[in-house]
Amino acid sequence: MNHFKKLALGVAAIGLVTAPAIAGYKLMPAGVPVAVAKSGLTITPSIDWNRLGSRPGRNAESWTLDGLTLNDVTFYGGIPNNTTLFKDAKKKTEPLPRFSSTMLIPDIAQLFESSYRVSVGTSLMSIDAVKPATFAGSPGFHFSYSFVVQGEEVRRKGEATGAVIGGNLYMITYEAPVIHYYDASIELFHKLAETAVIRPVKK
């Protein structure tokens, strides 16, 4: 499923709250370290989360508390050089931009914005603030963003934090509707992101 088709699931997800029986979701229990996005990026949730069964990209996966249209955390685990963030569904007509291991912090924010604009098909997307930060013990970045899905009226806000480590991009994003849900879960996202460590991938 394209990362942004999830947004079309609508408020039907409201009642699907942190239960392992949710169709297409798997319970990620509190206190258990877990490697995400088929990578060495490891997270230890402080409360139970739900992981979506399908992936927005080969090196990505999404979690939620109340449904992906209400609070969406996406992990990007070691995006290699010359690779897109999401599945390149419009490769022939509107190809997604690709990550380069030489990108600086503003370049990564621009990569993210451009990827959203193509995937959502909207011009209503902006990066609101960009700054250096520490991620998984390495020098990295933090930026905030906002967007509206084309044809909708719901305004969403988001945050991203990450770093380029070993030439690969590791990043975690959080987004939710501005009304209620963003503020309700933002601190839980911060707690989740603060547990990030990069461990060797078992082969």
PDB file of C-alpha atoms in Angstrom:
ATOM      1  CA  MET A   1       0.000   0.000   0.000  1.00  0.00           C
ATOM      2  CA  ASN A   2       1.307   3.432  -0.894  1.00  0.00           C
ATOM      3  CA  HIS A   3       2.178   5.408   2.241  1.00  0.00           C
ATOM      4  CA  PHE A   4      -0.459   7.999   1.482  1.00  0.00           C
ATOM      5  CA  LYS A   5      -3.279   5.678   0.556  1.00  0.00           C
ATOM      6  CA  LYS A   6      -3.357   4.916   4.255  1.00  0.00           C
ATOM      7  CA  LEU A   7      -4.754   8.372   4.780  1.00  0.00           C
ATOM      8  CA  ALA A   8      -7.847   7.416   2.799  1.00  0.00           C
ATOM      9  CA  LEU A   9      -8.798   4.808   5.386  1.00  0.00           C
ATOM     10  CA  GLY A  10     -10.685   7.583   7.191  1.00  0.00           C
ATOM     11  CA  VAL A  11     -12.210   7.652  10.613  1.00  0.00           C
ATOM     12  CA  ALA A  12     -13.231   3.999  10.398  1.00  0.00           C
ATOM     13  CA  ALA A  13      -9.964   3.378  12.220  1.00  0.00           C
ATOM     14  CA  ILE A  14     -11.090   5.323  15.302  1.00  0.00           C
ATOM     15  CA  GLY A  15     -12.414   2.271  17.098  1.00  0.00           C
ATOM     16  CA  LEU A  16      -9.324   0.204  16.355  1.00  0.00           C
ATOM     17  CA  VAL A  17      -7.374   1.072  19.466  1.00  0.00           C
ATOM     18  CA  THR A  18      -4.292  -0.864  20.588  1.00  0.00           C
ATOM     19  CA  ALA A  19      -5.718  -4.350  20.239  1.00  0.00           C
ATOM     20  CA  PRO A  20      -3.861  -7.291  18.698  1.00  0.00           C
ATOM     21  CA  ALA A  21      -7.025  -8.389  16.914  1.00  0.00           C
ATOM     22  CA  ILE A  22      -6.983  -5.376  14.571  1.00  0.00           C
ATOM     23  CA  ALA A  23      -7.018  -6.666  11.001  1.00  0.00           C
ATOM     24  CA  GLY A  24      -3.647  -6.089   9.372  1.00  0.00           C
ATOM     25  CA  TYR A  25      -1.998  -4.948  12.585  1.00  0.00           C
ATOM     26  CA  LYS A  26       0.385  -6.629  15.005  1.00  0.00           C
ATOM     27  CA  LEU A  27       0.728  -5.638  18.650  1.00  0.00           C
ATOM     28  CA  MET A  28       4.143  -4.211  19.574  1.00  0.00           C
ATOM     29  CA  PRO A  29       4.199  -4.643  23.373  1.00  0.00           C
ATOM     30  CA  ALA A  30       5.636  -2.133  25.810  1.00  0.00           C
ATOM     31  CA  GLY A  31       9.122  -2.715  27.151  1.00  0.00           C
ATOM     32  CA  VAL A  32      10.231  -5.121  24.408  1.00  0.00           C
ATOM     33  CA  PRO A  33      13.073  -3.905  22.117  1.00  0.00           C
ATOM     34  CA  VAL A  34      12.256  -4.501  18.454  1.00  0.00           C
ATOM     35  CA  ALA A  35      14.211  -4.004  15.232  1.00  0.00           C
ATOM     36  CA  VAL A  36      12.130  -2.003  12.767  1.00  0.00           C
ATOM     37  CA  ALA A  37      11.983  -1.595   8.995  1.00  0.00           C
ATOM     38  CA  LYS A  38      14.115  -4.677   8.346  1.00  0.00           C
ATOM     39  CA  SER A  39      17.148  -2.898   9.747  1.00  0.00           C
ATOM     40  CA  GLY A  40      19.346  -2.449  12.796  1.00  0.00           C
ATOM     41  CA  LEU A  41      17.207   0.491  13.963  1.00  0.00           C
ATOM     42  CA  THR A  42      15.869  -0.770  17.287  1.00  0.00           C
ATOM     43  CA  ILE A  43      13.088   0.811  19.354  1.00  0.00           C
ATOM     44  CA  THR A  44      11.729   0.046  22.827  1.00  0.00           C
ATOM     45  CA  PRO A  45       8.117   1.278  23.148  1.00  0.00           C
ATOM     46  CA  SER A  46       6.958   2.580  26.536  1.00  0.00           C
ATOM     47  CA  ILE A  47       3.345   1.579  25.793  1.00  0.00           C
ATOM     48  CA  ASP A  48       1.686  -0.856  23.392  1.00  0.00           C
ATOM     49  CA  TRP A  49       1.627   0.204  19.734  1.00  0.00           C
ATOM     50  CA  ASN A  50       0.167  -1.390  16.604  1.00  0.00           C
ATOM     51  CA  ARG A  51       2.338  -2.174  13.577  1.00  0.00           C
ATOM     52  CA  LEU A  52       0.746  -2.081  10.140  1.00  0.00           C
ATOM     53  CA  GLY A  53       1.225  -5.318   8.203  1.00  0.00           C
ATOM     54  CA  SER A  54       1.950  -3.675   4.832  1.00  0.00           C
ATOM     55  CA  ARG A  55       4.951  -1.396   4.378  1.00  0.00           C
ATOM     56  CA  PRO A  56       5.067   2.115   2.846  1.00  0.00           C
ATOM     57  CA  GLY A  57       8.487   1.253   1.393  1.00  0.00           C
ATOM     58  CA  ARG A  58      11.032  -1.530   1.249  1.00  0.00           C
ATOM     59  CA  ASN A  59      13.010   0.001   4.121  1.00  0.00           C
ATOM     60  CA  ALA A  60      10.093   1.414   6.102  1.00  0.00           C
ATOM     61  CA  GLU A  61       7.223   0.420   8.391  1.00  0.00           C
ATOM     62  CA  SER A  62       4.418   2.260  10.181  1.00  0.00           C
ATOM     63  CA  TRP A  63       2.983   2.064  13.704  1.00  0.00           C
ATOM     64  CA  THR A  64      -0.105   3.671  15.214  1.00  0.00           C
ATOM     65  CA  LEU A  65      -2.015   3.967  18.467  1.00  0.00           C
ATOM     66  CA  ASP A  66      -5.522   4.804  17.264  1.00  0.00           C
ATOM     67  CA  GLY A  67      -5.394   4.291  13.494  1.00  0.00           C
ATOM     68  CA  LEU A  68      -3.018   5.580  10.804  1.00  0.00           C
ATOM     69  CA  THR A  69      -5.226   8.541   9.912  1.00  0.00           C
ATOM     70  CA  LEU A  70      -5.117   9.643  13.564  1.00  0.00           C
ATOM     71  CA  ASN A  71      -1.505   9.077  14.640  1.00  0.00           C
ATOM     72  CA  ASP A  72       1.124   7.622  12.337  1.00  0.00           C
ATOM     73  CA  VAL A  73       4.732   6.851  13.234  1.00  0.00           C
ATOM     74  CA  THR A  74       6.882   5.671  10.331  1.00  0.00           C
ATOM     75  CA  PHE A  75      10.379   4.227  10.649  1.00  0.00           C
ATOM     76  CA  TYR A  76      12.874   4.474   7.789  1.00  0.00           C
ATOM     77  CA  GLY A  77      15.557   1.908   8.466  1.00  0.00           C
ATOM     78  CA  GLY A  78      18.817   2.469   6.658  1.00  0.00           C
ATOM     79  CA  ILE A  79      17.649   3.950   3.340  1.00  0.00           C
ATOM     80  CA  PRO A  80      20.595   3.246   1.005  1.00  0.00           C
ATOM     81  CA  ASN A  81      22.157   5.709  -1.407  1.00  0.00           C
ATOM     82  CA  ASN A  82      20.131   6.291  -4.607  1.00  0.00           C
ATOM     83  CA  THR A  83      16.929   4.855  -3.079  1.00  0.00           C
ATOM     84  CA  THR A  84      13.453   6.364  -2.639  1.00  0.00           C
ATOM     85  CA  LEU A  85      11.763   6.748   0.744  1.00  0.00           C
ATOM     86  CA  PHE A  86       8.507   5.141  -0.444  1.00  0.00           C
ATOM     87  CA  LYS A  87       7.425   2.659  -3.062  1.00  0.00           C
ATOM     88  CA  ASP A  88       7.801   4.426  -6.396  1.00  0.00           C
ATOM     89  CA  ALA A  89       4.218   3.843  -7.586  1.00  0.00           C
ATOM     90  CA  LYS A  90       4.392   6.550 -10.276  1.00  0.00           C
ATOM     91  CA  LYS A  91       7.875   5.670 -11.478  1.00  0.00           C
ATOM     92  CA  LYS A  92       7.152   6.231 -15.173  1.00  0.00           C
ATOM     93  CA  THR A  93       5.195   9.488 -14.899  1.00  0.00           C
ATOM     94  CA  GLU A  94       6.243  11.102 -11.593  1.00  0.00           C
ATOM     95  CA  PRO A  95       9.325   9.356 -10.218  1.00  0.00           C
ATOM     96  CA  LEU A  96      10.133   9.952  -6.582  1.00  0.00           C
ATOM     97  CA  PRO A  97      13.364  11.746  -5.647  1.00  0.00           C
ATOM     98  CA  ARG A  98      16.168   9.568  -4.337  1.00  0.00           C
ATOM     99  CA  PHE A  99      18.265   9.799  -1.210  1.00  0.00           C
ATOM    100  CA  SER A 100      21.973  10.554  -1.588  1.00  0.00           C
ATOM    101  CA  SER A 101      24.440   9.767   1.188  1.00  0.00           C
ATOM    102  CA  THR A 102      26.048  13.185   0.588  1.00  0.00           C
ATOM    103  CA  MET A 103      22.872  15.109   1.460  1.00  0.00           C
ATOM    104  CA  LEU A 104      23.008  17.771   4.158  1.00  0.00           C
ATOM    105  CA  ILE A 105      20.208  18.395   6.660  1.00  0.00           C
ATOM    106  CA  PRO A 106      18.268  20.877   4.452  1.00  0.00           C
ATOM    107  CA  ASP A 107      18.588  18.450   1.530  1.00  0.00           C
ATOM    108  CA  ILE A 108      17.002  15.629   3.542  1.00  0.00           C
ATOM    109  CA  ALA A 109      14.105  17.868   4.551  1.00  0.00           C
ATOM    110  CA  GLN A 110      13.647  18.814   0.886  1.00  0.00           C
ATOM    111  CA  LEU A 111      13.799  15.138  -0.128  1.00  0.00           C
ATOM    112  CA  PHE A 112      11.016  14.395   2.348  1.00  0.00           C
ATOM    113  CA  GLU A 113       8.857  17.307   1.180  1.00  0.00           C
ATOM    114  CA  SER A 114       9.296  16.449  -2.501  1.00  0.00           C
ATOM    115  CA  SER A 115       8.488  12.794  -1.833  1.00  0.00           C
ATOM    116  CA  TYR A 116       5.272  13.763  -0.042  1.00  0.00           C
ATOM    117  CA  ARG A 117       4.217  16.149  -2.798  1.00  0.00           C
ATOM    118  CA  VAL A 118       4.508  13.385  -5.408  1.00  0.00           C
ATOM    119  CA  SER A 119       2.981  10.626  -3.290  1.00  0.00           C
ATOM    120  CA  VAL A 120       0.067  12.700  -2.010  1.00  0.00           C
ATOM    121  CA  GLY A 121      -0.356  14.605  -5.237  1.00  0.00           C
ATOM    122  CA  THR A 122      -0.684  17.888  -3.354  1.00  0.00           C
ATOM    123  CA  SER A 123       0.928  21.295  -3.291  1.00  0.00           C
ATOM    124  CA  LEU A 124      -0.279  21.826   0.292  1.00  0.00           C
ATOM    125  CA  MET A 125       2.918  20.642   1.971  1.00  0.00           C
ATOM    126  CA  SER A 126       5.592  22.627   3.775  1.00  0.00           C
ATOM    127  CA  ILE A 127       8.671  22.140   5.935  1.00  0.00           C
ATOM    128  CA  ASP A 128       8.211  24.476   8.888  1.00  0.00           C
ATOM    129  CA  ALA A 129      11.517  24.285  10.790  1.00  0.00           C
ATOM    130  CA  VAL A 130      14.834  22.467  10.413  1.00  0.00           C
ATOM    131  CA  LYS A 131      17.611  22.101  12.985  1.00  0.00           C
ATOM    132  CA  PRO A 132      20.487  19.818  14.004  1.00  0.00           C
ATOM    133  CA  ALA A 133      19.724  17.147  16.609  1.00  0.00           C
ATOM    134  CA  THR A 134      21.101  13.940  18.055  1.00  0.00           C
ATOM    135  CA  PHE A 135      19.619  10.668  16.847  1.00  0.00           C
ATOM    136  CA  ALA A 136      20.584   7.225  18.162  1.00  0.00           C
ATOM    137  CA  GLY A 137      23.714   8.769  19.635  1.00  0.00           C
ATOM    138  CA  SER A 138      24.843  10.293  16.320  1.00  0.00           C
ATOM    139  CA  PRO A 139      24.739  13.852  14.933  1.00  0.00           C
ATOM    140  CA  GLY A 140      21.501  14.182  13.036  1.00  0.00           C
ATOM    141  CA  PHE A 141      18.531  16.412  12.357  1.00  0.00           C
ATOM    142  CA  HIS A 142      15.010  17.355  13.348  1.00  0.00           C
ATOM    143  CA  PHE A 143      12.368  19.066  11.250  1.00  0.00           C
ATOM    144  CA  SER A 144       8.663  19.793  11.505  1.00  0.00           C
ATOM    145  CA  TYR A 145       6.190  19.826   8.641  1.00  0.00           C
ATOM    146  CA  SER A 146       2.527  20.305   7.803  1.00  0.00           C
ATOM    147  CA  PHE A 147       0.294  19.207   4.949  1.00  0.00           C
ATOM    148  CA  VAL A 148      -3.243  18.705   3.708  1.00  0.00           C
ATOM    149  CA  VAL A 149      -4.155  15.723   1.559  1.00  0.00           C
ATOM    150  CA  GLN A 150      -5.534  16.850  -1.786  1.00  0.00           C
ATOM    151  CA  GLY A 151      -9.345  16.955  -1.639  1.00  0.00           C
ATOM    152  CA  GLU A 152      -9.477  16.946   2.177  1.00  0.00           C
ATOM    153  CA  GLU A 153      -9.845  19.728   4.723  1.00  0.00           C
ATOM    154  CA  VAL A 154      -8.007  18.074   7.621  1.00  0.00           C
ATOM    155  CA  ARG A 155      -4.702  19.814   8.360  1.00  0.00           C
ATOM    156  CA  ARG A 156      -1.971  17.541   9.638  1.00  0.00           C
ATOM    157  CA  LYS A 157       1.295  18.322  11.417  1.00  0.00           C
ATOM    158  CA  GLY A 158       4.376  16.184  11.680  1.00  0.00           C
ATOM    159  CA  GLU A 159       7.881  15.852  13.056  1.00  0.00           C
ATOM    160  CA  ALA A 160      10.881  13.961  11.754  1.00  0.00           C
ATOM    161  CA  THR A 161      14.152  13.049  13.431  1.00  0.00           C
ATOM    162  CA  GLY A 162      17.036  11.016  12.105  1.00  0.00           C
ATOM    163  CA  ALA A 163      20.631  10.814  10.941  1.00  0.00           C
ATOM    164  CA  VAL A 164      22.802   9.545   8.123  1.00  0.00           C
ATOM    165  CA  ILE A 165      24.824   6.702   9.641  1.00  0.00           C
ATOM    166  CA  GLY A 166      27.237   4.613   7.608  1.00  0.00           C
ATOM    167  CA  GLY A 167      25.978   6.304   4.453  1.00  0.00           C
ATOM    168  CA  ASN A 168      22.378   5.208   5.069  1.00  0.00           C
ATOM    169  CA  LEU A 169      19.417   7.328   6.187  1.00  0.00           C
ATOM    170  CA  TYR A 170      17.698   6.399   9.452  1.00  0.00           C
ATOM    171  CA  MET A 171      14.625   8.458  10.271  1.00  0.00           C
ATOM    172  CA  ILE A 172      11.438   8.366  12.352  1.00  0.00           C
ATOM    173  CA  THR A 173       8.419  10.534  11.543  1.00  0.00           C
ATOM    174  CA  TYR A 174       5.207  11.269  13.409  1.00  0.00           C
ATOM    175  CA  GLU A 175       2.096  12.914  12.009  1.00  0.00           C
ATOM    176  CA  ALA A 176      -1.503  13.460  13.102  1.00  0.00           C
ATOM    177  CA  PRO A 177      -4.422  15.840  12.583  1.00  0.00           C
ATOM    178  CA  VAL A 178      -3.819  19.239  14.181  1.00  0.00           C
ATOM    179  CA  ILE A 179      -7.111  19.034  16.077  1.00  0.00           C
ATOM    180  CA  HIS A 180      -6.623  16.935  19.240  1.00  0.00           C
ATOM    181  CA  TYR A 181      -4.591  13.982  17.955  1.00  0.00           C
ATOM    182  CA  TYR A 182      -1.269  15.699  17.272  1.00  0.00           C
ATOM    183  CA  ASP A 183      -0.927  17.123  20.785  1.00  0.00           C
ATOM    184  CA  ALA A 184      -2.417  14.005  22.384  1.00  0.00           C
ATOM    185  CA  SER A 185       0.348  11.689  21.148  1.00  0.00           C
ATOM    186  CA  ILE A 186       3.390  13.879  20.446  1.00  0.00           C
ATOM    187  CA  GLU A 187       5.080  13.147  23.794  1.00  0.00           C
ATOM    188  CA  LEU A 188       4.583   9.417  23.268  1.00  0.00           C
ATOM    189  CA  PHE A 189       6.369   9.808  19.940  1.00  0.00           C
ATOM    190  CA  HIS A 190       9.229  11.663  21.622  1.00  0.00           C
ATOM    191  CA  LYS A 191       9.599   8.844  24.165  1.00  0.00           C
ATOM    192  CA  LEU A 192       9.640   6.299  21.353  1.00  0.00           C
ATOM    193  CA  ALA A 193      12.244   8.174  19.291  1.00  0.00           C
ATOM    194  CA  GLU A 194      14.504   8.667  22.319  1.00  0.00           C
ATOM    195  CA  THR A 195      14.953   4.887  22.600  1.00  0.00           C
ATOM    196  CA  ALA A 196      16.380   4.553  19.088  1.00  0.00           C
ATOM    197  CA  VAL A 197      19.664   2.678  18.774  1.00  0.00           C
ATOM    198  CA  ILE A 198      21.418   1.251  15.735  1.00  0.00           C
ATOM    199  CA  ARG A 199      22.484  -2.372  16.158  1.00  0.00           C
ATOM    200  CA  PRO A 200      24.225  -4.754  13.745  1.00  0.00           C
ATOM    201  CA  VAL A 201      21.783  -6.622  11.549  1.00  0.00           C
ATOM    202  CA  LYS A 202      21.757 -10.356  12.192  1.00  0.00           C
ATOM    203  CA  LYS A 203      22.429 -12.340   9.049  1.00  0.00           C
TER     204      LYS A 203
END
